mmCIF file of C-alpha atoms and ligand atoms in Angstrom:
data_model
loop_
_atom_site.group_PDB
_atom_site.id
_atom_site.type_symbol
_atom_site.label_atom_id
_atom_site.label_comp_id
_atom_site.label_asym_id
_atom_site.label_seq_id
_atom_site.Cartn_x
_atom_site.Cartn_y
_atom_site.Cartn_z
ATOM 1 C CA UNK I 2 -8.291 4.800 7.992
ATOM 2 C CA UNK I 3 -7.556 5.982 4.290
ATOM 3 C CA UNK I 4 -9.876 8.818 4.934
ATOM 4 C CA UNK I 5 -8.184 9.853 8.296
ATOM 5 C CA UNK I 6 -5.033 9.910 6.112
ATOM 6 C CA UNK I 7 -6.342 12.703 4.034
ATOM 7 C CA UNK I 8 -7.381 14.635 7.205
ATOM 8 C CA UNK I 9 -3.801 13.862 8.812
ATOM 9 C CA UNK I 10 -2.207 15.319 5.738
ATOM 10 C CA UNK I 11 -4.428 18.472 5.553
ATOM 11 C CA UNK I 12 -4.017 18.934 9.267
ATOM 12 C CA UNK I 13 -0.188 18.557 9.455
ATOM 13 C CA UNK I 14 0.535 20.517 6.248
ATOM 14 C CA UNK I 15 2.400 17.423 5.054
ATOM 15 C CA UNK I 16 3.946 18.024 1.437
ATOM 16 C CA UNK I 17 2.726 15.237 -0.756
ATOM 17 C CA UNK I 18 5.107 14.449 -3.602
ATOM 18 C CA UNK I 19 3.118 12.067 -5.934
ATOM 19 C CA UNK I 20 -0.346 10.601 -5.703
ATOM 20 C CA UNK I 21 -2.014 11.470 -2.295
ATOM 21 C CA UNK I 22 -4.513 8.614 -2.709
ATOM 22 C CA UNK I 23 -1.556 6.239 -2.673
ATOM 23 C CA UNK I 24 0.273 8.001 0.114
ATOM 24 C CA UNK I 25 -3.003 7.776 2.314
ATOM 25 C CA UNK I 26 -3.299 4.251 1.218
ATOM 26 C CA UNK I 27 0.195 3.623 2.625
ATOM 27 C CA UNK I 28 -0.649 5.683 5.740
ATOM 28 C CA UNK I 29 -3.509 3.278 6.493
ATOM 29 C CA UNK I 30 -1.387 0.185 5.882
ATOM 30 C CA UNK I 31 1.655 1.385 7.957
ATOM 31 C CA UNK I 32 -0.623 2.329 10.983
ATOM 32 C CA UNK I 33 -2.051 -1.010 10.861
ATOM 33 C CA UNK I 34 1.282 -2.696 10.699
ATOM 34 C CA UNK I 35 2.962 -0.679 13.589
ATOM 35 C CA UNK I 36 0.169 -0.033 15.984
ATOM 36 C CA UNK I 37 -2.840 -2.413 15.586
ATOM 37 C CA UNK I 38 -2.951 -5.842 16.935
ATOM 38 C CA UNK I 39 -3.569 -8.440 14.038
ATOM 39 C CA UNK I 40 -3.078 -5.215 11.717
ATOM 40 C CA UNK I 41 -1.187 -7.455 9.112
ATOM 41 C CA UNK I 42 -4.494 -9.434 9.012
ATOM 42 C CA UNK I 43 -6.729 -6.360 8.503
ATOM 43 C CA UNK I 44 -4.448 -4.964 6.013
ATOM 44 C CA UNK I 45 -4.543 -8.182 3.895
ATOM 45 C CA UNK I 46 -8.418 -8.028 4.108
ATOM 46 C CA UNK I 47 -8.332 -4.546 2.619
ATOM 47 C CA UNK I 48 -5.896 -5.848 0.026
ATOM 48 C CA UNK I 49 -8.323 -8.629 -0.852
ATOM 49 C CA UNK I 50 -11.195 -6.086 -1.086
ATOM 50 C CA UNK I 51 -9.290 -4.267 -4.018
ATOM 51 C CA UNK I 52 -8.510 -7.652 -5.645
ATOM 52 C CA UNK I 53 -12.178 -8.439 -5.458
ATOM 53 C CA UNK I 54 -13.313 -5.286 -6.987
ATOM 54 C CA UNK I 55 -10.941 -5.499 -9.828
ATOM 55 C CA UNK I 56 -12.283 -8.865 -10.732
ATOM 56 C CA UNK I 57 -15.201 -7.609 -12.859
ATOM 57 C CA UNK I 58 -12.883 -5.076 -14.552
ATOM 58 C CA UNK I 59 -12.140 -5.373 -18.309
ATOM 59 C CA UNK I 60 -8.863 -6.206 -19.498
ATOM 60 C CA UNK I 61 -8.280 -2.649 -20.859
ATOM 61 C CA UNK I 62 -8.994 0.664 -19.313
ATOM 62 C CA UNK I 63 -10.416 3.864 -20.965
ATOM 63 C CA UNK I 64 -7.681 6.517 -21.102
ATOM 64 C CA UNK I 65 -9.774 8.527 -18.723
ATOM 65 C CA UNK I 66 -9.281 5.999 -15.883
ATOM 66 C CA UNK I 67 -5.381 6.370 -16.227
ATOM 67 C CA UNK I 68 -5.866 10.072 -15.131
ATOM 68 C CA UNK I 69 -7.879 9.158 -12.171
ATOM 69 C CA UNK I 70 -6.505 10.192 -8.745
ATOM 70 C CA UNK I 71 -6.494 6.607 -7.531
ATOM 71 C CA UNK I 72 -4.367 3.898 -8.747
ATOM 72 C CA UNK I 73 -6.008 1.048 -10.117
ATOM 73 C CA UNK I 74 -7.448 -1.646 -7.766
ATOM 74 C CA UNK I 75 -4.615 -4.271 -8.453
ATOM 75 C CA UNK I 76 -1.998 -1.736 -7.788
ATOM 76 C CA UNK I 77 -3.630 -0.914 -4.451
ATOM 77 C CA UNK I 78 -3.937 -4.718 -3.986
ATOM 78 C CA UNK I 79 -0.126 -5.407 -4.562
ATOM 79 C CA UNK I 80 1.006 -2.171 -2.946
ATOM 80 C CA UNK I 81 -0.794 -3.362 0.363
ATOM 81 C CA UNK I 82 0.635 -6.907 0.160
ATOM 82 C CA UNK I 83 4.003 -5.424 -0.519
ATOM 83 C CA UNK I 84 4.151 -3.552 2.811
ATOM 84 C CA UNK I 85 2.437 -6.415 4.916
ATOM 85 C CA UNK I 86 5.393 -8.663 3.219
ATOM 86 C CA UNK I 87 7.950 -6.123 3.882
ATOM 87 C CA UNK I 88 6.956 -5.546 7.757
ATOM 88 C CA UNK I 89 7.681 -9.306 8.345
ATOM 89 C CA UNK I 90 9.202 -11.379 5.541
ATOM 90 C CA UNK I 91 9.347 -14.486 7.581
ATOM 91 C CA UNK I 92 5.937 -14.662 8.987
ATOM 92 C CA UNK I 93 4.572 -13.478 5.477
ATOM 93 C CA UNK I 94 7.051 -15.793 3.401
ATOM 94 C CA UNK I 95 4.171 -17.091 1.311
ATOM 95 C CA UNK I 96 2.140 -13.703 0.597
ATOM 96 C CA UNK I 97 3.614 -12.935 -2.721
ATOM 97 C CA UNK I 98 3.461 -16.487 -4.132
ATOM 98 C CA UNK I 99 1.302 -15.363 -6.946
ATOM 99 C CA UNK I 100 4.195 -13.236 -8.307
ATOM 100 C CA UNK I 101 5.854 -14.749 -11.192
ATOM 101 C CA UNK I 102 9.227 -16.259 -10.326
ATOM 102 C CA UNK I 103 11.285 -13.953 -12.710
ATOM 103 C CA UNK I 104 10.207 -10.925 -10.501
ATOM 104 C CA UNK I 105 9.669 -12.456 -7.377
ATOM 105 C CA UNK I 106 13.144 -12.028 -5.637
ATOM 106 C CA UNK I 107 13.314 -8.405 -6.662
ATOM 107 C CA UNK I 108 10.038 -7.656 -5.599
ATOM 108 C CA UNK I 109 10.426 -9.047 -2.077
ATOM 109 C CA UNK I 110 13.798 -7.063 -1.701
ATOM 110 C CA UNK I 111 11.841 -3.828 -2.887
ATOM 111 C CA UNK I 112 9.068 -4.561 -0.578
ATOM 112 C CA UNK I 113 11.427 -4.726 2.345
ATOM 113 C CA UNK I 114 12.945 -1.403 1.415
ATOM 114 C CA UNK I 115 9.545 0.103 0.703
ATOM 115 C CA UNK I 116 8.238 -0.911 4.120
ATOM 116 C CA UNK I 117 11.283 0.606 5.905
ATOM 117 C CA UNK I 118 11.287 3.744 3.730
ATOM 118 C CA UNK I 119 7.713 4.523 4.313
ATOM 119 C CA UNK I 120 7.676 3.747 7.905
ATOM 120 C CA UNK I 121 10.415 6.072 8.329
ATOM 121 C CA UNK I 122 8.865 8.885 6.408
ATOM 122 C CA UNK I 123 5.462 8.571 8.190
ATOM 123 C CA UNK I 124 7.118 7.999 11.666
ATOM 124 C CA UNK I 125 8.579 11.546 11.143
ATOM 125 C CA UNK I 126 5.145 12.911 10.993
ATOM 126 C CA UNK I 127 3.652 10.717 13.481
ATOM 127 C CA UNK I 128 6.259 11.994 16.144
ATOM 128 C CA UNK I 129 5.832 15.492 15.597
ATOM 129 C CA UNK I 130 2.235 15.473 16.543
ATOM 130 C CA UNK I 131 2.872 14.489 20.099
HETATM 131 ZN ZN1 ZN D 230 -8.609 8.991 -0.841
#
């Protein structure tokens, strides 16, 4: 679905203001959460894959990796979990428990906002394609 996101952006001439790789990660997660049965479980599995891939990473990255078009695996992990949480804070109440308590309340609020904001943005383009 990530790769379909790249195709959708190209096909619809959608302006990308920021990293397209992040945008299509969001595209995939938003589609799963809105339109696919058990999409939240699928999104969490995808997030877990990013966490798994980051396990054998060094503590510090080379400078060249910071300029890569992709965000780091742990960014992608937490960005995905954030949208899943934001889509249903009651059902997913424990999803962000690994986040330190100092940040947890703020991050939960942000994730609800982020889910609503990105859903609205993508829906704008989903509706145009009918
Ligand atoms: Zn990509």
